[in-house]
Short mmCIF file of C-alpha atoms in Angstrom, two decimals:
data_model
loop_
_atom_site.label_atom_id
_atom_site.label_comp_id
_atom_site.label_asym_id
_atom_site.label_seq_id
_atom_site.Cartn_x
_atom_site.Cartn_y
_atom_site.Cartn_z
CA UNK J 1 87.56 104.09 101.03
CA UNK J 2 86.15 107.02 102.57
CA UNK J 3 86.79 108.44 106.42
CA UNK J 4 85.04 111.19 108.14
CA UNK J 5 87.35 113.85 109.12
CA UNK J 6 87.85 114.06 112.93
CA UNK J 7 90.35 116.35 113.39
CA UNK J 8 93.68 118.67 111.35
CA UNK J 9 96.84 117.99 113.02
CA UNK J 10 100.12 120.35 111.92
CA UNK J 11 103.27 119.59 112.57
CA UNK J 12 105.75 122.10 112.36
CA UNK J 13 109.36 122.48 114.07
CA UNK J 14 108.84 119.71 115.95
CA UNK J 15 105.30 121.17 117.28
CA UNK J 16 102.12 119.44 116.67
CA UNK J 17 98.69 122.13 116.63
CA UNK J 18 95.19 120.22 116.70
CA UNK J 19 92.23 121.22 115.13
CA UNK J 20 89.42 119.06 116.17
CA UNK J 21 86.00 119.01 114.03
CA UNK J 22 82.47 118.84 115.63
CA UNK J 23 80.18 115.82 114.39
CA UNK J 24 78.91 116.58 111.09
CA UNK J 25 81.08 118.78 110.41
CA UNK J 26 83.90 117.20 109.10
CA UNK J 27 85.08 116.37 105.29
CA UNK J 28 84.98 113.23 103.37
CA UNK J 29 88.28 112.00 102.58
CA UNK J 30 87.86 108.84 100.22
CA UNK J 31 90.06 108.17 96.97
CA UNK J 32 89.17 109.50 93.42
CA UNK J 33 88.01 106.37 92.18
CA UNK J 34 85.54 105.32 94.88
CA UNK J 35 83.87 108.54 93.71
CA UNK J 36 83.69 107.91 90.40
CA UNK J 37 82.78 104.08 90.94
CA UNK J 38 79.70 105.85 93.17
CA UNK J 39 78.90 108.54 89.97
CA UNK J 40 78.94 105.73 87.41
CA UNK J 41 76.77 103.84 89.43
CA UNK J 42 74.30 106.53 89.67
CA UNK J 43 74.79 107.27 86.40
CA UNK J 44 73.32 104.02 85.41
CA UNK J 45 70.57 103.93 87.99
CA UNK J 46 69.17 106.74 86.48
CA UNK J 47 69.05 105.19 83.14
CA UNK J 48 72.20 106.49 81.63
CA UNK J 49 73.96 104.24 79.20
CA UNK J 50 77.43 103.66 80.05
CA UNK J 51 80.22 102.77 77.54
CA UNK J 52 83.50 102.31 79.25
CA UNK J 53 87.14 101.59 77.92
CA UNK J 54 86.85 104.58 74.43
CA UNK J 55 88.92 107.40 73.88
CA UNK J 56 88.18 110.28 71.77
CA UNK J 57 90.72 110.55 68.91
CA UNK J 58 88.99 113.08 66.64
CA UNK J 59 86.25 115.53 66.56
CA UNK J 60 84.10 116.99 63.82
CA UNK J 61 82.52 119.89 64.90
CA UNK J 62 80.32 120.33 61.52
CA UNK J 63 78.78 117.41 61.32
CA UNK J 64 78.55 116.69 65.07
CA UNK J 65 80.11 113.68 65.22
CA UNK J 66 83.28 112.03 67.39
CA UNK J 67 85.81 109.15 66.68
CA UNK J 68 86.20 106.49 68.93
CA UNK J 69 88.64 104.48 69.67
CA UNK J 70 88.91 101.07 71.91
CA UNK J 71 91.49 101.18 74.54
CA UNK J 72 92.14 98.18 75.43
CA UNK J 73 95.38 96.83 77.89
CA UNK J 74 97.75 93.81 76.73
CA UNK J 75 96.07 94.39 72.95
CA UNK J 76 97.96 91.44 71.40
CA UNK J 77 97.98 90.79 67.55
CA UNK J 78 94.93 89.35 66.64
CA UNK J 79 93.50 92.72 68.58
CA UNK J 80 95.99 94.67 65.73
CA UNK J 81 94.50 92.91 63.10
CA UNK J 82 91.16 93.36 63.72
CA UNK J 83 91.66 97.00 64.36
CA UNK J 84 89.12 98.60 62.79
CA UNK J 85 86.30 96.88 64.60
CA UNK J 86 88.19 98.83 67.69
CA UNK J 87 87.23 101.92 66.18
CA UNK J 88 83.88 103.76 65.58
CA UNK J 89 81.62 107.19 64.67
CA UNK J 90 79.10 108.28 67.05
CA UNK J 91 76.75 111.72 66.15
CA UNK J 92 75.81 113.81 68.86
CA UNK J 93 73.62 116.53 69.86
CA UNK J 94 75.55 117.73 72.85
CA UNK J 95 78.94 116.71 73.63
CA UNK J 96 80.37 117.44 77.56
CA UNK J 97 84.29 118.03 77.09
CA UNK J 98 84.47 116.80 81.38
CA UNK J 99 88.07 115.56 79.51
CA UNK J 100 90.57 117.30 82.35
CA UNK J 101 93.12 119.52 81.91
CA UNK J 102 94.96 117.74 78.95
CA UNK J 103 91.35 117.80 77.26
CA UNK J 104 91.28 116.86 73.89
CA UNK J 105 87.94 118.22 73.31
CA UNK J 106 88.83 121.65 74.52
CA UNK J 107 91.81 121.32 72.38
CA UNK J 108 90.19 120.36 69.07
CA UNK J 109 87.45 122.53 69.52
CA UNK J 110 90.17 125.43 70.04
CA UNK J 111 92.07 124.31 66.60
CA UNK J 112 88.71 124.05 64.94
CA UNK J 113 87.78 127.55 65.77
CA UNK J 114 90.57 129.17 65.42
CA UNK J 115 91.21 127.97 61.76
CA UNK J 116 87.76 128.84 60.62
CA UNK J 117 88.45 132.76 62.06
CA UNK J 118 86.86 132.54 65.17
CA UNK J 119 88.99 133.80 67.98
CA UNK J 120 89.24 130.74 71.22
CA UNK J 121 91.72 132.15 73.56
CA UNK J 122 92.64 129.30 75.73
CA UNK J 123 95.39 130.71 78.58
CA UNK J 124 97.29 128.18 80.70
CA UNK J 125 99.57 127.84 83.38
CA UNK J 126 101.44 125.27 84.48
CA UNK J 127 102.27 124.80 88.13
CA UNK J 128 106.30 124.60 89.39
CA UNK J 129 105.37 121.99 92.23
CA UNK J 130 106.56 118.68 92.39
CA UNK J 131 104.80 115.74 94.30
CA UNK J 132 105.04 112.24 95.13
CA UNK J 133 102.63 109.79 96.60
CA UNK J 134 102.81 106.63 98.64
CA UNK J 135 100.61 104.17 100.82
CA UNK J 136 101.64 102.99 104.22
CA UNK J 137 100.03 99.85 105.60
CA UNK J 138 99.76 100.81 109.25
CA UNK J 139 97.76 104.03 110.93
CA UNK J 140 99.74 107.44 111.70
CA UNK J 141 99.61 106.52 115.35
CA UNK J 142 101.91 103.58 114.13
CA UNK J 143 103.80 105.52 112.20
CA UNK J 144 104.58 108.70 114.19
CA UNK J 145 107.17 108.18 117.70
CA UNK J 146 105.47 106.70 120.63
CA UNK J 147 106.24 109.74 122.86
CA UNK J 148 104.49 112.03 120.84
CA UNK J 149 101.84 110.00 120.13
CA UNK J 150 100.85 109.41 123.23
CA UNK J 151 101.44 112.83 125.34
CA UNK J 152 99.48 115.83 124.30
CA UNK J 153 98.22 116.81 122.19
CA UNK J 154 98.13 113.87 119.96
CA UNK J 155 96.95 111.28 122.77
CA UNK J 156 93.65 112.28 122.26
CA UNK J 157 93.33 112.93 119.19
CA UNK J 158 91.01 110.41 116.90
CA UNK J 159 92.51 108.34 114.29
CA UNK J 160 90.20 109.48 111.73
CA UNK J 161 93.26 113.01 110.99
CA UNK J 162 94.34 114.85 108.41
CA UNK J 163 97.91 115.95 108.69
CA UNK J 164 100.16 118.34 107.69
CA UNK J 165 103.90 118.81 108.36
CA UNK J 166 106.39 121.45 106.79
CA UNK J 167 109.44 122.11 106.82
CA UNK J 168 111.05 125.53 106.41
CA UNK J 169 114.88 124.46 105.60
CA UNK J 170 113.84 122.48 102.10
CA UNK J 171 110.42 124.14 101.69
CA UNK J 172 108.56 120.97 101.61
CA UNK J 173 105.03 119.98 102.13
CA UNK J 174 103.77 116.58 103.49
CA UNK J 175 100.11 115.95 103.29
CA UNK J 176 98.76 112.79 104.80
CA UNK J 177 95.14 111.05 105.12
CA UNK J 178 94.00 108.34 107.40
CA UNK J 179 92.64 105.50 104.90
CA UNK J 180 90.39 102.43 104.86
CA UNK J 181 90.42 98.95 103.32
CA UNK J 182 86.91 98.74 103.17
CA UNK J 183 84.22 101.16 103.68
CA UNK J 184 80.53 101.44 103.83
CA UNK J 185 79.50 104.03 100.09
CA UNK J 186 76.24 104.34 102.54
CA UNK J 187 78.25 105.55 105.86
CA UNK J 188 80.31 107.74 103.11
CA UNK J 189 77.85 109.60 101.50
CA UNK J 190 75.68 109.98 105.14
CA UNK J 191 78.66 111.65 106.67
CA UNK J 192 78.80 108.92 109.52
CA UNK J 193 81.59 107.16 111.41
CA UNK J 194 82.22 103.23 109.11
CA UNK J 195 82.83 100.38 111.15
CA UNK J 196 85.61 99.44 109.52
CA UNK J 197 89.36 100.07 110.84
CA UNK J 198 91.29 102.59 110.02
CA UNK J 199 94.83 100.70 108.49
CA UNK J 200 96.80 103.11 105.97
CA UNK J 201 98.16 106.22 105.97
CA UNK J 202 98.33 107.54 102.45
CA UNK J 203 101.39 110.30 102.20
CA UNK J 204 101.86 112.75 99.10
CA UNK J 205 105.00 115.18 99.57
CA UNK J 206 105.41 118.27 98.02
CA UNK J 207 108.87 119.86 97.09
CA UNK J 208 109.54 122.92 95.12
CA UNK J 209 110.14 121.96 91.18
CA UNK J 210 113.12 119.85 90.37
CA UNK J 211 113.69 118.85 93.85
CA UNK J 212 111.72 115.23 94.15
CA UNK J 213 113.27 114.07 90.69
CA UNK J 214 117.02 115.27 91.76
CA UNK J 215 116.39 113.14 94.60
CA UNK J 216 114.95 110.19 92.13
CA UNK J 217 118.59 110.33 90.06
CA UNK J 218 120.02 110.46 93.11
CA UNK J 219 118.65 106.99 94.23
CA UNK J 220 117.80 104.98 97.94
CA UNK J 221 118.15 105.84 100.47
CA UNK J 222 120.09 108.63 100.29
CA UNK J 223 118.02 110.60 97.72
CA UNK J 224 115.30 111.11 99.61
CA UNK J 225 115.89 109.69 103.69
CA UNK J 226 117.86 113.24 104.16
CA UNK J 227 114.59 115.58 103.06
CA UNK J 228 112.40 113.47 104.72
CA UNK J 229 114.10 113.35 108.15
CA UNK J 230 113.25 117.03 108.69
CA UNK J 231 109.80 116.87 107.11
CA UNK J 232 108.74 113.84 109.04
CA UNK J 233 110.80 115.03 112.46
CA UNK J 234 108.45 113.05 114.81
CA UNK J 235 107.83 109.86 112.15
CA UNK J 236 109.97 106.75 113.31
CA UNK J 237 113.03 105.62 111.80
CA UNK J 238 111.47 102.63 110.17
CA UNK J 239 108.57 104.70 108.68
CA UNK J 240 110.75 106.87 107.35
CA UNK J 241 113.16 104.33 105.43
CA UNK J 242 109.77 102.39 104.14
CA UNK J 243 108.55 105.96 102.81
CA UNK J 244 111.36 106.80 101.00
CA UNK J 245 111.74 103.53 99.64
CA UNK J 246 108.40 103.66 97.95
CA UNK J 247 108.73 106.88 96.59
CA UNK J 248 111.79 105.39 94.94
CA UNK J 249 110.03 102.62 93.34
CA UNK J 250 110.70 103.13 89.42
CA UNK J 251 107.54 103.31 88.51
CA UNK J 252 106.06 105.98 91.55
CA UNK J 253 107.74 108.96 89.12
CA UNK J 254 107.50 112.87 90.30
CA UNK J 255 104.61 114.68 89.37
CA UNK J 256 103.52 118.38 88.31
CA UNK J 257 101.14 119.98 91.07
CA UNK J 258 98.64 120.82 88.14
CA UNK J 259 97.54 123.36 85.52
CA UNK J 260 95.08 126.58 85.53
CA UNK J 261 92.78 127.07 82.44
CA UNK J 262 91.70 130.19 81.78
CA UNK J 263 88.74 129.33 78.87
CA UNK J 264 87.85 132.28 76.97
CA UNK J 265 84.31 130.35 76.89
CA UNK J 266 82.79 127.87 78.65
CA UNK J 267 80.86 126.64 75.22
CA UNK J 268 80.00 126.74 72.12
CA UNK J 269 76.87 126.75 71.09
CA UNK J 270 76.91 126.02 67.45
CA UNK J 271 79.08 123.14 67.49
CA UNK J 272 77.29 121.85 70.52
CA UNK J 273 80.14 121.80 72.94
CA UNK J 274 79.99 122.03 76.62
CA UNK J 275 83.29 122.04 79.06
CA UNK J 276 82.79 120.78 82.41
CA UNK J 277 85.41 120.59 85.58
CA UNK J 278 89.00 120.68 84.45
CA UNK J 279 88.27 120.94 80.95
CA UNK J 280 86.81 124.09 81.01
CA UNK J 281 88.15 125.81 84.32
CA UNK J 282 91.70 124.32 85.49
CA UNK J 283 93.11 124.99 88.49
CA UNK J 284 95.78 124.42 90.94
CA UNK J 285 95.70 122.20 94.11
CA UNK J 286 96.51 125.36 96.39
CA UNK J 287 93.38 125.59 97.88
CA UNK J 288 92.03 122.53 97.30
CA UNK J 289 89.00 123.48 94.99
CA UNK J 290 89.46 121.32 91.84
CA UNK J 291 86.71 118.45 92.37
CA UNK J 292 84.52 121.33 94.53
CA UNK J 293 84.54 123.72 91.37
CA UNK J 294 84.11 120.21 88.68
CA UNK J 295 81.18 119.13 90.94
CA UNK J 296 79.41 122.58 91.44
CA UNK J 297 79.70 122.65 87.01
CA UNK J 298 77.81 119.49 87.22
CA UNK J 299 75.18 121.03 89.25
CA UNK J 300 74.74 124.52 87.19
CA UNK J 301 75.42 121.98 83.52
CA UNK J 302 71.97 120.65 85.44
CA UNK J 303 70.22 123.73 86.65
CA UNK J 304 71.29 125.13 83.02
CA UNK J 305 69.14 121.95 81.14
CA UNK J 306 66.55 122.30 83.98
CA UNK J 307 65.79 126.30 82.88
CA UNK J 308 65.72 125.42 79.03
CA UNK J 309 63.42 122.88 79.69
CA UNK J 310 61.14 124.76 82.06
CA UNK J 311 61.07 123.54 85.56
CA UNK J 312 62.99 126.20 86.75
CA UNK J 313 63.74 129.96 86.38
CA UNK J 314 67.91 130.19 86.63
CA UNK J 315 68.66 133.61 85.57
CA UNK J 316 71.16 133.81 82.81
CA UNK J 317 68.87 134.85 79.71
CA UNK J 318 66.48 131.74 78.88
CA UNK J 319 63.49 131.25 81.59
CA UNK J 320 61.27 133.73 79.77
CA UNK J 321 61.76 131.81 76.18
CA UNK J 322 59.43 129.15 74.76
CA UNK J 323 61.32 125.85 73.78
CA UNK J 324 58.10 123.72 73.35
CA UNK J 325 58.28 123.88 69.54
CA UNK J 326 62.32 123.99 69.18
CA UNK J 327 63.94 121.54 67.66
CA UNK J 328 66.96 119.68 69.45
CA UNK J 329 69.51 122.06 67.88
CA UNK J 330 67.92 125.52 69.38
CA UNK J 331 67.28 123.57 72.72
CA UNK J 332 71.52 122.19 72.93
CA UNK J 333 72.59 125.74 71.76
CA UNK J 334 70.09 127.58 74.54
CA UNK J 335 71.73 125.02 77.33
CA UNK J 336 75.05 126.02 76.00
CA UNK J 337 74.34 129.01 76.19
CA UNK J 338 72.39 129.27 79.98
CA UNK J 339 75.58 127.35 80.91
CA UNK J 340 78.20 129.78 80.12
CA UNK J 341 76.04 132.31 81.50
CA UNK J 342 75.51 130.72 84.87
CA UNK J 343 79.28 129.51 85.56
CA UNK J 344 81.51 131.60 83.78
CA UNK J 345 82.52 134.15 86.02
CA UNK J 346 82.03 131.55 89.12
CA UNK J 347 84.35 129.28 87.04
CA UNK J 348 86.88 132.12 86.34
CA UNK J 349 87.22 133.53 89.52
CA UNK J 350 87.76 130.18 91.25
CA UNK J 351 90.86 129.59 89.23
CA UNK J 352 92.04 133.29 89.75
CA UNK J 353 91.83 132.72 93.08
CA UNK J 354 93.40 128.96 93.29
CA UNK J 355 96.37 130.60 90.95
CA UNK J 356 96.78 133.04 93.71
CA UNK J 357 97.18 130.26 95.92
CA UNK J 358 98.68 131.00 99.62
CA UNK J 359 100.07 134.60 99.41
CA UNK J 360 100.27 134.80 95.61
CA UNK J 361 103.18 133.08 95.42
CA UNK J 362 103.83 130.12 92.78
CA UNK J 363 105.34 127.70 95.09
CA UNK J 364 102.57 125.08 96.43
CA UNK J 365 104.78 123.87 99.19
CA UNK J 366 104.17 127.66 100.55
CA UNK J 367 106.55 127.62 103.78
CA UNK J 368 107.09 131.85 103.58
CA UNK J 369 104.42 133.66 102.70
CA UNK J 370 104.62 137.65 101.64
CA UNK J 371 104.73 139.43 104.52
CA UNK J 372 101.80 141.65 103.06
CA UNK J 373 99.62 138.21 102.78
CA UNK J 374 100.66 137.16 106.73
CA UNK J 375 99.44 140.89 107.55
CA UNK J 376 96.19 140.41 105.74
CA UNK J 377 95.38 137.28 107.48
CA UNK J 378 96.69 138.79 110.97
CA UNK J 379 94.32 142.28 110.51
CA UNK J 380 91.26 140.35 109.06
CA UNK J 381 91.48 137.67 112.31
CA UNK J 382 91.63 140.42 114.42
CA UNK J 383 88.67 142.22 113.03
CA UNK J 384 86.58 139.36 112.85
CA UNK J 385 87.39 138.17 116.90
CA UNK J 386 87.27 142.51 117.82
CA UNK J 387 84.07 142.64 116.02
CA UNK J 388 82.41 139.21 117.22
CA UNK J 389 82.17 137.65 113.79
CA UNK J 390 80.72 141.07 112.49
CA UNK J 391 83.65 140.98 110.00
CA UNK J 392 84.02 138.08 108.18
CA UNK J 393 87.37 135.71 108.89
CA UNK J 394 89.69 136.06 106.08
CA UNK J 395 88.90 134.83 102.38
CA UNK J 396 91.64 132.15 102.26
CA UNK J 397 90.60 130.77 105.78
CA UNK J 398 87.50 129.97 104.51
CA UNK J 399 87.69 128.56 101.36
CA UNK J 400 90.51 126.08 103.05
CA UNK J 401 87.47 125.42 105.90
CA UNK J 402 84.51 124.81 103.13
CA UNK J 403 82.80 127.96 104.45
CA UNK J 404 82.57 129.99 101.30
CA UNK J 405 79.63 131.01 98.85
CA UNK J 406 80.41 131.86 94.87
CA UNK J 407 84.34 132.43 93.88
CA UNK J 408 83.06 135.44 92.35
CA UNK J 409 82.14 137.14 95.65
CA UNK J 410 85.54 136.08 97.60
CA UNK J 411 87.59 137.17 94.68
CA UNK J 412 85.75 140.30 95.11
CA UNK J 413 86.43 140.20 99.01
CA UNK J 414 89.81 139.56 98.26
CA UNK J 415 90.21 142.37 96.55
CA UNK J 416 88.56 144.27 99.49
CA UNK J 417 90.68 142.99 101.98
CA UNK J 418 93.83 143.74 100.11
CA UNK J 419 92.51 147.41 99.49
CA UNK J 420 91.78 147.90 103.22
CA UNK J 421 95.85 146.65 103.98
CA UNK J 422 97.33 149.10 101.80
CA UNK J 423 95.08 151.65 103.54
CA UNK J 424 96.14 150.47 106.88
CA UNK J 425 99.93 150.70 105.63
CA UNK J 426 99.66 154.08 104.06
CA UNK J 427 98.10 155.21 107.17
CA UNK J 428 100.27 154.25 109.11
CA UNK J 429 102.98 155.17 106.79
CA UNK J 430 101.28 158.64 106.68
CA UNK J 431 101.15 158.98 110.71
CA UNK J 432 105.13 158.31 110.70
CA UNK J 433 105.88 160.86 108.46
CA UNK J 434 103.66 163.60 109.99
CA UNK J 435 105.17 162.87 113.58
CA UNK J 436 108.98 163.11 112.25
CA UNK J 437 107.99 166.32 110.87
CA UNK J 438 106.48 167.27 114.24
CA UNK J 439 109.59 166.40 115.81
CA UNK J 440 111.74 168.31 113.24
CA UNK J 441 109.14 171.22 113.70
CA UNK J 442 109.68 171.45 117.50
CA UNK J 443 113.49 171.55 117.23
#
């Protein structure tokens, strides 16, 4: 259930830093599948018709039509036998791959072209992170030591918190999120405080590959109660046993931080195939973009049926082009079309940036940094405090703060900013070697 972000607490070295958030300004925090509870009901309010529990087993692209097939737990027997009432053939005008980053419509479609000569480059990369997740049943003020919870900073800090600890010796991550029961969808999607308690503290740590499922064959306690002690520093002794005893749970099993897609295409217009969110553009949790970027798709897949059909002028080739007398196969091919003109490069660039993640490195429990990176951040913060906001704060700091416009533009900045450090350190490179040759010079 959704909370309203009050304030960003790191730990660090036994430290604690707080960030706290002005009203309405904070982030939503609420699980994946309130949201797409909330989207399915909207879905249906608006007269969408909803089928629930298929699973795509087979395209054909020709003829525009996908296999079905009913997934449905416990099947028993008389299910088997009655299989092929569990299967069907629907045709289609346009079919939305929005299928994730495993996505079998992006993969058939791929195969498809590819065997009738039509080059589909699909590049991938898999992420070397490893995480785990578990649920508390008690509030981080419950959970972290009495002393430090209540002397500053933390004493005043609300228990509506996002927190982050790391620790440097195992180059771990530990991401935590205040979490409710029950909660108001109204108070959620208004941005405004629920009524209802805060009472779990969902964790998800983040080791560098191999680590979390060493510690898994290693078993409880001792697998993971070591590597937690100096990630958790200030937790208590009994939150940290419970912790690592969930995460040891047979069936809570190590997972892969994610995957970045790079889609040669975000359609294709003859076959009347559209790829939305993680189907089409991948990405890696570094920055945190992945349901941003699937979401914003959703909005330009929109805009993008919007121009085709005339109520609005969008701007990637179609808003001066009469549809009135097309039939439905020129109107899907001119949305698949305004699509992959509209979010292409946005889509691109958001994945080039997340698979840059915190200093370019591939490790998304990032603990050291390039020192390069550190000295980006460092110059552009001091520029944008010398300059009073005149220069904009550093790309990365505001994508992680939700400031940010199109990924196209800050991987663009990016670029800038990493242009204008090299300058900096040839400069300075350049004013060291002219005043040793002074010095020789005047000997």
């Amino acid at each position: 259930a959704g909370v309203v972000n009050k304030a960003v607490i790191r730990h660090s070295n036994g430290k604690s830093r707080v960030k706290k958030i002005e009203d309405g300004q904070g982030s939503v925090m609420l699980p994946r599948r309130d949201l797409a509870a909330s989207l399915l009901r909207a879905a249906e309010k608006s007269g969408a018709e909803v089928h629930c529990g298929w699973r795509l087993i087979d395209v054909n692209f020709e003829k525009k039509e996908v296999m079905l097939v009913k997934v449905k737990e416990g099947r028993t027997d008389e299910d088997e036998d009655n299989a092929a009432t569990k299967e069907k053939t629907v045709r289609y005008d346009l079919l939305v791959g929005a299928d994730g980053v495993r996505s079998q419509t992006r993969n058939r479609l791929s195969n498809y072209l590819n065997e009738i000569g039509i080059d589909f480059c699909v590049k991938t990369a898999e992420d070397n992170m490893e995480y785990q997740v578990a649920t508390l049943p008690r509030p981080w003020k419950e959970i972290i030591l009495a002393e430090k919870v209540n002397a500053p900073p933390l004493d005043t800090v609300s228990p509506a918190s996002l927190h982050s600890f790391a620790d440097t010796k195992t180059g771990s991550t530990g991401l935590c999120f205040p979490v409710r029961s029950k909660s108001s969808l109204s108070s959620i999607s208004n941005n405004i405080d629920d009524e209802s308690p805060i009472d779990k503290f969902l964790v998800c740590v983040i080791f560098p590959g191999g680590e979390l499922g060493k510690m898994k064959r290693s078993g409880y306690p001792l697998g993971y109660e070591s590597a937690l002690s100096g990630l958790f520093a200030n937790w208590t002794p009994e939150s940290l046993s419970e912790l690592a005893l969930l995460l040891a749970e047979e069936d809570n099993v190590p997972n892969t931080g994610g995957v970045c897609i790079w889609s040669q295409a975000l359609s294709h217009p003859e076959s009347g195939v559209i790829l939305v969110g993680d189907a089409g553009h991948g990405m890696w949790p570094s920055l945190g973009q992945g349901c941003n970027a699937a979401l914003e798709s959703v909005s330009v897949l929109a805009d993008a049926i919007e121009a085709v059909d005339g109520s609005v002028s969008s701007g990637a080739g179609c808003r001066n082009i009469d549809f009135s007398t097309s039939s439905n196969k020129e109107l899907v091919k001119a949305i698949a079309l305004e699509y992959d003109g509209l979010r292409r490069e946005d889509a691109l660039a958001a994945v080039d940036l997340t698979f840059g993640g915190i200093g370019g490195t591939k490790k998304r429990a990032v603990v050291h940094s390039p020192v390069v990176f550190k000295f980006q951040i460092w110059i552009f913060m001091i520029l944008h405090k010398v300059t009073g906001g005149l220069v904009p704060m550093p790309v990365m700091l505001r994508i992680m703060k939700g400031d940010c416009g199109r990924y196209s533009t800050l991987k663009w900045e990016m670029k800038v900013e990493k242009y204008v450090v090299y300058g900096i350190f040839i400069g300075i490179l350049g004013f060291g070697l002219r005043g040793f040759g002074y010095v020789n010079n005047k000997e």
